[in-house]
PDB file of C-alpha atoms in Angstrom:
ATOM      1  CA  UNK R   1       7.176 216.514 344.577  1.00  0.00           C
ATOM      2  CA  UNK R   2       9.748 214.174 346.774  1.00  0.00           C
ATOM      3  CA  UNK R   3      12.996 214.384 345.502  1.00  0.00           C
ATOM      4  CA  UNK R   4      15.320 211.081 345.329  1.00  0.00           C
ATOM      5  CA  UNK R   5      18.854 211.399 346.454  1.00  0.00           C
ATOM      6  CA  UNK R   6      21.256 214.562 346.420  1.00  0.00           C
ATOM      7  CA  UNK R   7      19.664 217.538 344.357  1.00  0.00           C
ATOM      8  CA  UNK R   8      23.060 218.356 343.362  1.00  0.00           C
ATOM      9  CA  UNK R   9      23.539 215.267 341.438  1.00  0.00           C
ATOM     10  CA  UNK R  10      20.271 216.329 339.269  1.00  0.00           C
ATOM     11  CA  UNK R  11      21.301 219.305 338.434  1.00  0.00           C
ATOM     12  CA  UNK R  12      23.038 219.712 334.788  1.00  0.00           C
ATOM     13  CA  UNK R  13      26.582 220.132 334.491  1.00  0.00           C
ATOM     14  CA  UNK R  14      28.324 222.470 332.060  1.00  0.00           C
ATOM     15  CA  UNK R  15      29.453 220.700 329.109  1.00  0.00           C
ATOM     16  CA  UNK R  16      32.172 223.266 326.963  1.00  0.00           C
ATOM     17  CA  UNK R  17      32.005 222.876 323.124  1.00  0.00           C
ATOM     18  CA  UNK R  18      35.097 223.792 320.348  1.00  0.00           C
ATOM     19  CA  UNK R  19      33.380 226.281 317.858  1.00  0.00           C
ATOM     20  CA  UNK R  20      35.220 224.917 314.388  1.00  0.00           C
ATOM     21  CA  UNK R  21      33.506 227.238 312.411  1.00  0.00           C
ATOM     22  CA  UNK R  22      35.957 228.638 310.099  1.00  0.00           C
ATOM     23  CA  UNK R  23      34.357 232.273 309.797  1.00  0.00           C
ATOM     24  CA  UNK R  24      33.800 234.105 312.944  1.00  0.00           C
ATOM     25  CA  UNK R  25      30.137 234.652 313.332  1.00  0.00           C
ATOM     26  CA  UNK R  26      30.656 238.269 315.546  1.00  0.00           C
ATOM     27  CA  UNK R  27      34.184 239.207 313.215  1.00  0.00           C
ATOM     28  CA  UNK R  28      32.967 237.815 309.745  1.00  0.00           C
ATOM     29  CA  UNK R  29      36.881 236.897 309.970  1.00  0.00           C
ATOM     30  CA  UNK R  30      38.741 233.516 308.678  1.00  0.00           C
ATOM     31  CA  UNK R  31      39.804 231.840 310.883  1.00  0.00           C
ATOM     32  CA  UNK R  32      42.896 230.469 311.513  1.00  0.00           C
ATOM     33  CA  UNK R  33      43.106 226.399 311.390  1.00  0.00           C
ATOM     34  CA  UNK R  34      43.892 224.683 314.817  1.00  0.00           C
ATOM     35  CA  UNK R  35      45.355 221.489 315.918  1.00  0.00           C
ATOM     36  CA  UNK R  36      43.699 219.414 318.784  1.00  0.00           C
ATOM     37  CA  UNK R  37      44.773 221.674 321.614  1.00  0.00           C
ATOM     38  CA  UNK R  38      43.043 224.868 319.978  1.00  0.00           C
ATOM     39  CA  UNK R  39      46.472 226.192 319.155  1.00  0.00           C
ATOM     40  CA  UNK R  40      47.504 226.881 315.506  1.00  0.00           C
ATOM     41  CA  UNK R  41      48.663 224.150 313.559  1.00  0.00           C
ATOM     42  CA  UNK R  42      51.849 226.480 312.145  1.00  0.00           C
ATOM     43  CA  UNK R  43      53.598 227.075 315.815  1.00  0.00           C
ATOM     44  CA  UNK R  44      56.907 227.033 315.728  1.00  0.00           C
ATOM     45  CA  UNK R  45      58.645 223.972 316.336  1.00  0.00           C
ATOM     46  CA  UNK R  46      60.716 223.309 319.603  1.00  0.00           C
ATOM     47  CA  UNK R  47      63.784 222.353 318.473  1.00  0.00           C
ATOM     48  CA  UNK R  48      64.547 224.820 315.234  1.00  0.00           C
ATOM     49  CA  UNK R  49      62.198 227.596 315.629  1.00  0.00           C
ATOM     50  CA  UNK R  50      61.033 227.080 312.405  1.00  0.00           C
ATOM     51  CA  UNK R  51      57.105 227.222 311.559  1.00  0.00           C
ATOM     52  CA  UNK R  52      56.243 223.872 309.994  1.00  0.00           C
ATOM     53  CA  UNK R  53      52.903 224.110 307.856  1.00  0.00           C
ATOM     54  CA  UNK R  54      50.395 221.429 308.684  1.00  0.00           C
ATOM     55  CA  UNK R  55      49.908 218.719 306.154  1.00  0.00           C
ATOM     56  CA  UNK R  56      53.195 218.698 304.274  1.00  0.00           C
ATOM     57  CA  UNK R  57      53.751 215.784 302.015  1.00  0.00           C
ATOM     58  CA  UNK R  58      57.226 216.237 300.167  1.00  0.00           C
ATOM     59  CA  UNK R  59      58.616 213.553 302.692  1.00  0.00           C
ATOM     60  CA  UNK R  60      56.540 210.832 301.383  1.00  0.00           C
ATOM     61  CA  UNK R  61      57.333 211.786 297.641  1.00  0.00           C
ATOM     62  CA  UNK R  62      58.639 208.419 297.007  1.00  0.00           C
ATOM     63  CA  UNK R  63      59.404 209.399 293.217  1.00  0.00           C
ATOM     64  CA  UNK R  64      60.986 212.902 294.182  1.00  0.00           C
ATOM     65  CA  UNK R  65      63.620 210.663 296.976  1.00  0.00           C
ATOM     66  CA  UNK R  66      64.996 207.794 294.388  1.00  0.00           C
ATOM     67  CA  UNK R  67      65.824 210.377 291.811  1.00  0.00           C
ATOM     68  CA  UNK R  68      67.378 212.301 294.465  1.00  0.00           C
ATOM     69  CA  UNK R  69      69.653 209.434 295.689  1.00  0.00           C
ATOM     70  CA  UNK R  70      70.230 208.604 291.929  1.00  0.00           C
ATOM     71  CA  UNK R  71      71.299 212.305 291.390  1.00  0.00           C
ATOM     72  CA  UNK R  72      73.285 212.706 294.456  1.00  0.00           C
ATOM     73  CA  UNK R  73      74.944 209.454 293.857  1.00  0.00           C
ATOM     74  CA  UNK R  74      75.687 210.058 290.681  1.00  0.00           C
ATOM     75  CA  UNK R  75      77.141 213.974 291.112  1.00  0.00           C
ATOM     76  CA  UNK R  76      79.105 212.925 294.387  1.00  0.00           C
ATOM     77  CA  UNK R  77      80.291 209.487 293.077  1.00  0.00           C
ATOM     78  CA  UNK R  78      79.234 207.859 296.153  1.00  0.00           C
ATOM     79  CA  UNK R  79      78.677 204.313 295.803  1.00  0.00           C
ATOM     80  CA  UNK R  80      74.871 203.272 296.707  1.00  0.00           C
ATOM     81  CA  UNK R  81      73.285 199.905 296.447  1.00  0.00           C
ATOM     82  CA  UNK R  82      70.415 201.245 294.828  1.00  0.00           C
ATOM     83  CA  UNK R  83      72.572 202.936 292.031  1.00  0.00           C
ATOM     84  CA  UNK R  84      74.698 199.810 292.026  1.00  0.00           C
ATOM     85  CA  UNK R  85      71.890 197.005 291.150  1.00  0.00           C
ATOM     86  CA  UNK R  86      70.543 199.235 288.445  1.00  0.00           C
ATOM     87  CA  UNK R  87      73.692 199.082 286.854  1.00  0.00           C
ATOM     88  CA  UNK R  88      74.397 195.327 286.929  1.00  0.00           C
ATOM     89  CA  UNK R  89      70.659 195.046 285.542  1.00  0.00           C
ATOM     90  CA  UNK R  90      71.720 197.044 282.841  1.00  0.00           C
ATOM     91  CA  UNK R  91      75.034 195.591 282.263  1.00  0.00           C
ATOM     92  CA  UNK R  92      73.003 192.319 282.273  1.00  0.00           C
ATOM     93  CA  UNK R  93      70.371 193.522 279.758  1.00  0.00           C
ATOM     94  CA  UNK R  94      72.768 194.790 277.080  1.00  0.00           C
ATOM     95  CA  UNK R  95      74.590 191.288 277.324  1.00  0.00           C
ATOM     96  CA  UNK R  96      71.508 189.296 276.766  1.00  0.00           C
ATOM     97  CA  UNK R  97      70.606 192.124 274.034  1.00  0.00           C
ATOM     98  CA  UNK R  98      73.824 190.996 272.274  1.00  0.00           C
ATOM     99  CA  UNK R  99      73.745 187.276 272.905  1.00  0.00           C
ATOM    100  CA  UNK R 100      70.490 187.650 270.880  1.00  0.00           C
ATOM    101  CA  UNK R 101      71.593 189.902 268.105  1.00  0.00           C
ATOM    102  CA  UNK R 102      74.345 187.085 267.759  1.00  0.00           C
ATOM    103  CA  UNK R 103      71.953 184.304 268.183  1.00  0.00           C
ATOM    104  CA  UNK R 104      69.417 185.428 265.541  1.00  0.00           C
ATOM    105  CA  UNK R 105      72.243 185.680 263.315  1.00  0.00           C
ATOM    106  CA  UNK R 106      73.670 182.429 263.720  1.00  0.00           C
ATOM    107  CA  UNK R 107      70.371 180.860 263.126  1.00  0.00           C
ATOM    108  CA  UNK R 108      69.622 183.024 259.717  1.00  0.00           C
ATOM    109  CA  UNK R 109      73.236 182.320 258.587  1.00  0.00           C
ATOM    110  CA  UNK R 110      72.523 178.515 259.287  1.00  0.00           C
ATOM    111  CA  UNK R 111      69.387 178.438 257.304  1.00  0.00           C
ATOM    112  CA  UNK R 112      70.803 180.235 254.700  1.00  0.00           C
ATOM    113  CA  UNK R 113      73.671 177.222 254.647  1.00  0.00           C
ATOM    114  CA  UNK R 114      70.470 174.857 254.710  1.00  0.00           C
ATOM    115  CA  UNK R 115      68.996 176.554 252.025  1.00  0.00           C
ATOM    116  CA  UNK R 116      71.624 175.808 249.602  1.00  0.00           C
ATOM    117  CA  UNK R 117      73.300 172.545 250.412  1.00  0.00           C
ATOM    118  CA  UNK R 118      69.210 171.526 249.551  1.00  0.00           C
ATOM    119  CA  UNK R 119      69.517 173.318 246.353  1.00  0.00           C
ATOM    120  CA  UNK R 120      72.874 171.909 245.737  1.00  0.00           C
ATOM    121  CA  UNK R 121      71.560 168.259 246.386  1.00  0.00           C
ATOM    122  CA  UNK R 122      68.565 169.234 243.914  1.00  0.00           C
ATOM    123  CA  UNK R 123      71.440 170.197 241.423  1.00  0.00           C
ATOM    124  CA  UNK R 124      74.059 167.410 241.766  1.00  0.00           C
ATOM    125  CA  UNK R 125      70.853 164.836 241.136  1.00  0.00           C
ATOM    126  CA  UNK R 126      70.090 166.672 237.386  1.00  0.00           C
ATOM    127  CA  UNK R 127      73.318 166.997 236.352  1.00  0.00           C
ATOM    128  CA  UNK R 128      73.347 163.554 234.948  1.00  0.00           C
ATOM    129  CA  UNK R 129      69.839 164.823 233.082  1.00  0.00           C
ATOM    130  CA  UNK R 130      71.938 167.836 231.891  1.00  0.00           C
ATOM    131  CA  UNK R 131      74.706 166.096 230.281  1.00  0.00           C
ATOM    132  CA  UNK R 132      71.851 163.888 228.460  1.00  0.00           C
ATOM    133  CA  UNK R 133      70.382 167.581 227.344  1.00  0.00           C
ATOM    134  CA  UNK R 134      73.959 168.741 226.103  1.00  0.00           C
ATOM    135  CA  UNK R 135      74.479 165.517 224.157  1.00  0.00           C
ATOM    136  CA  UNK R 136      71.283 165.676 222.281  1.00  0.00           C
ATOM    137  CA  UNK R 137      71.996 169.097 221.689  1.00  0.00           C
ATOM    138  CA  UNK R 138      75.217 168.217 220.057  1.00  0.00           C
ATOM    139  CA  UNK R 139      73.516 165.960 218.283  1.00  0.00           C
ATOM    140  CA  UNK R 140      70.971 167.931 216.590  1.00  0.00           C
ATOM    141  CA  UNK R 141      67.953 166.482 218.442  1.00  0.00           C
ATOM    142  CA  UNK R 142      67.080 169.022 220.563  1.00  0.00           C
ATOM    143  CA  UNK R 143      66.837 171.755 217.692  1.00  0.00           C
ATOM    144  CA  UNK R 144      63.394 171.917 217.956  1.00  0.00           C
ATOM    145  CA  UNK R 145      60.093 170.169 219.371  1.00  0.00           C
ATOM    146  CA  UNK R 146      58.613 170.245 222.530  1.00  0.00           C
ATOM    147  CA  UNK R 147      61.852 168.348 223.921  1.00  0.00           C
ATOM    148  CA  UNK R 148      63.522 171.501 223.482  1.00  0.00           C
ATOM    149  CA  UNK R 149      61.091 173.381 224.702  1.00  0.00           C
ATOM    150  CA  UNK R 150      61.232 171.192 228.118  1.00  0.00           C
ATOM    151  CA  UNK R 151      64.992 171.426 227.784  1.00  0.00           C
ATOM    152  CA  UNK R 152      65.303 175.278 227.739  1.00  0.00           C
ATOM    153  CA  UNK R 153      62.709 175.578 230.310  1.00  0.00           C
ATOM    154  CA  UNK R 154      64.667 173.625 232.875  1.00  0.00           C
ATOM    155  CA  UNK R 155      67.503 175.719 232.073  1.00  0.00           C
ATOM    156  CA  UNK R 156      65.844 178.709 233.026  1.00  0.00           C
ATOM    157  CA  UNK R 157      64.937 177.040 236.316  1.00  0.00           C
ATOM    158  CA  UNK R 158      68.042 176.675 237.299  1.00  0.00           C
ATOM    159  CA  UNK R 159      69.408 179.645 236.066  1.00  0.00           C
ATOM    160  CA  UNK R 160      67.242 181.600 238.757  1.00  0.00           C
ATOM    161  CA  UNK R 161      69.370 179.558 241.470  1.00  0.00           C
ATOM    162  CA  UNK R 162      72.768 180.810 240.163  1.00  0.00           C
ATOM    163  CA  UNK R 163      73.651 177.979 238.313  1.00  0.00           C
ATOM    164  CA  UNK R 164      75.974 179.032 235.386  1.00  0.00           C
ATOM    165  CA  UNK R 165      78.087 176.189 232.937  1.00  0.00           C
ATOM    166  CA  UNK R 166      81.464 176.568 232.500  1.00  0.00           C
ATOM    167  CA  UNK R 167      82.410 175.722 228.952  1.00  0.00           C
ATOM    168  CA  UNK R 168      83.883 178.461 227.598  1.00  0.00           C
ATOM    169  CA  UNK R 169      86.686 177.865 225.100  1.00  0.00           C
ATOM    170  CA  UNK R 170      89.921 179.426 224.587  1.00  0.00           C
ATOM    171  CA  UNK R 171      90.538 181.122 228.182  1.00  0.00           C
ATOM    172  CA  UNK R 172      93.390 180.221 230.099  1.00  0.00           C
ATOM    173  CA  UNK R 173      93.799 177.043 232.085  1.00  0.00           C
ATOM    174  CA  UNK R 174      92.297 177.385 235.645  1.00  0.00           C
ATOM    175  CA  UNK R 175      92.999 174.236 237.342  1.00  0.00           C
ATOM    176  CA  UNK R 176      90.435 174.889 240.218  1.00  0.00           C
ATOM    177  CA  UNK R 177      87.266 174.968 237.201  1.00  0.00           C
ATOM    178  CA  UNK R 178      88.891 173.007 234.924  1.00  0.00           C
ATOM    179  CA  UNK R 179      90.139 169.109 234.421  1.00  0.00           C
ATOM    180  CA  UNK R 180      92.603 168.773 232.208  1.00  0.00           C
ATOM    181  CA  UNK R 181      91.889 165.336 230.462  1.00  0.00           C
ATOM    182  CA  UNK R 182      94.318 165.677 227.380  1.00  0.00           C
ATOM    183  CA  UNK R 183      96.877 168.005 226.552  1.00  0.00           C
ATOM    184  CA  UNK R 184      97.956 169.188 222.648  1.00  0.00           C
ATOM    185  CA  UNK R 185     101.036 171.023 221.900  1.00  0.00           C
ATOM    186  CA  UNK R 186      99.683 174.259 220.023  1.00  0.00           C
ATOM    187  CA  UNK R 187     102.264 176.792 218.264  1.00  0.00           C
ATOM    188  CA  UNK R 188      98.796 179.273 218.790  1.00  0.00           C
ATOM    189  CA  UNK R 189      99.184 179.798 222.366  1.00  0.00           C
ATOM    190  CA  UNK R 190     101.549 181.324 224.636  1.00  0.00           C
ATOM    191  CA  UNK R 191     100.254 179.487 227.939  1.00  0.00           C
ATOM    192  CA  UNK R 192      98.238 176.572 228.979  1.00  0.00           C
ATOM    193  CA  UNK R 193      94.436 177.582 227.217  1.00  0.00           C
ATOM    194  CA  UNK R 194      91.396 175.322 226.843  1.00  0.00           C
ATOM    195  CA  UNK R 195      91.176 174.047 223.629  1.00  0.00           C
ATOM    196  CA  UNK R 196      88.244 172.189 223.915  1.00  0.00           C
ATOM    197  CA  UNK R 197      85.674 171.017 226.225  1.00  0.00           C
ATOM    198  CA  UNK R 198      84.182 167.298 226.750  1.00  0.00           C
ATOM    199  CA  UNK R 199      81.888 167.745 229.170  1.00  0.00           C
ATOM    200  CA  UNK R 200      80.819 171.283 230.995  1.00  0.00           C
ATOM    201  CA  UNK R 201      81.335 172.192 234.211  1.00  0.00           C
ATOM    202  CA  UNK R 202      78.940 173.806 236.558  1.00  0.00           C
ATOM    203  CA  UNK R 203      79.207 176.297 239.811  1.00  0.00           C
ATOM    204  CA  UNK R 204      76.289 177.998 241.961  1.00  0.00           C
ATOM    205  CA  UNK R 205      77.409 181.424 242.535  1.00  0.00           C
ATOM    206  CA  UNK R 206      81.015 181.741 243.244  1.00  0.00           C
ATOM    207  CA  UNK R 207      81.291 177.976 244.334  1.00  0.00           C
ATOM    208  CA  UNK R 208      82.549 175.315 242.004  1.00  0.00           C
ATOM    209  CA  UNK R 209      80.118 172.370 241.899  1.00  0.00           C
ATOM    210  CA  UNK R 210      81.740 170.750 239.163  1.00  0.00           C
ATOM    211  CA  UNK R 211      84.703 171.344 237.045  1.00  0.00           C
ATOM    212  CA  UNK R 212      84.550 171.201 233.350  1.00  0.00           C
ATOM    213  CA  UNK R 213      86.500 168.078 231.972  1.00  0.00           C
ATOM    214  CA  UNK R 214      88.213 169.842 228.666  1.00  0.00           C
ATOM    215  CA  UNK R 215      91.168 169.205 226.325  1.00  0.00           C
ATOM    216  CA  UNK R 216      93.977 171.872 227.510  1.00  0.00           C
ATOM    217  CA  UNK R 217      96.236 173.736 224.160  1.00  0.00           C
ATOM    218  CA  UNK R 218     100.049 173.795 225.354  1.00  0.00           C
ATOM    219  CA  UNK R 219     102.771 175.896 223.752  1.00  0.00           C
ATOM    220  CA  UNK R 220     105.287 173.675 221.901  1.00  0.00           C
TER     221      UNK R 220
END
């Protein structure tokens, strides 16, 4: 059969092959692993000597380096930017923390204020209605009936918002609950007393909303 060409270029060359089998098939060994060149991967390095273990990841440990910087920062007293913006975030955290604490006060002491000048302005408008009530008590129409009834009931209403009377007779003289219309020379009393009272007085709580108008006992 005529052959075409050079019979050396038709004839096969030898073509070499890395056995990466990890057990040795004539041994039954394990085999050491091997890096590109067929050496193994844990040669010591150049530089330090040192074998260096293929595959090791503590340098990318991103977690494992901040705390160390945080750590080293923190023990040598170094300053670090790092260290340094996670404080002034902090700093700025707790004083928007506290500007809030203040703020939500604030706006539950203002409601609170709210909340009673309204009940106050409820108050001031039935006072003229409660001055009717204590002059037809006086006069003996509100003894009974369903008037009274009414009467008494709007009482308690008002009661439950702290409102108290002041009309009490024979205490001394208190010139910030009490307006002294008249004044009677009395050989009964050793100060200034209230020996009578024209029209009550009332206050919400601890604050005067009107002072009693009363007829104040002098010693002669």
């Amino acid at each position: 059969m005529p052959h075409h060409g050079n019979e050396e270029e038709h004839q096969s060359e030898p073509v070499s092959f890395r056995d990466n089998r990890k057990i040795d098939p004539e041994t039954g060994e394990v085999r050491g692993q091997q890096d590109d060149a067929g050496t193994p991967a844990a040669e010591e390095s150049a530089a330090g000597g040192q074998a260096v273990p293929a595959g090791d990841a503590s340098e990318g440990d991103a977690l494992a380096q901040a705390e160390a910087i945080l750590n080293e920062a923190g023990a040598e007293g170094e300053s670090n930017p790092a260290v340094d913006v996670v404080a002034e975030l902090r700093n700025d955290l707790l004083r928007l923390q506290a500007e809030y604490v203040n703020y939500r006060r604030r706006v539950e002491r203002d409601r609170d204020v709210a909340r009673d000048q309204a009940i106050i302005g409820v108050i001031n408008s039935l006072m003229p209605v409660l001055d009717d009530i204590d002059a037809a008590r006086q006069h003996g129409d509100l003894a009974e009936g369903p008037f009274a009834a009414i009467a008494g009931k709007l009482e308690n209403v008002l009661r439950t918002y702290e409102l108290t009377r002041i009309d009490e007779v024979g205490v001394a003289f208190d010139p910030n609950i009490h307006e002294a219309l008249m004044q009677q020379p009395s050989a009964d009393v050793e100060a200034d007393s209230v020996s009578q009272i024209l029209r009550a007085g009332y206050r919400k709580g601890e604050r005067v909303l009107r002072a009693a108008q009363v007829i104040v006992a002098v010693p002669e």
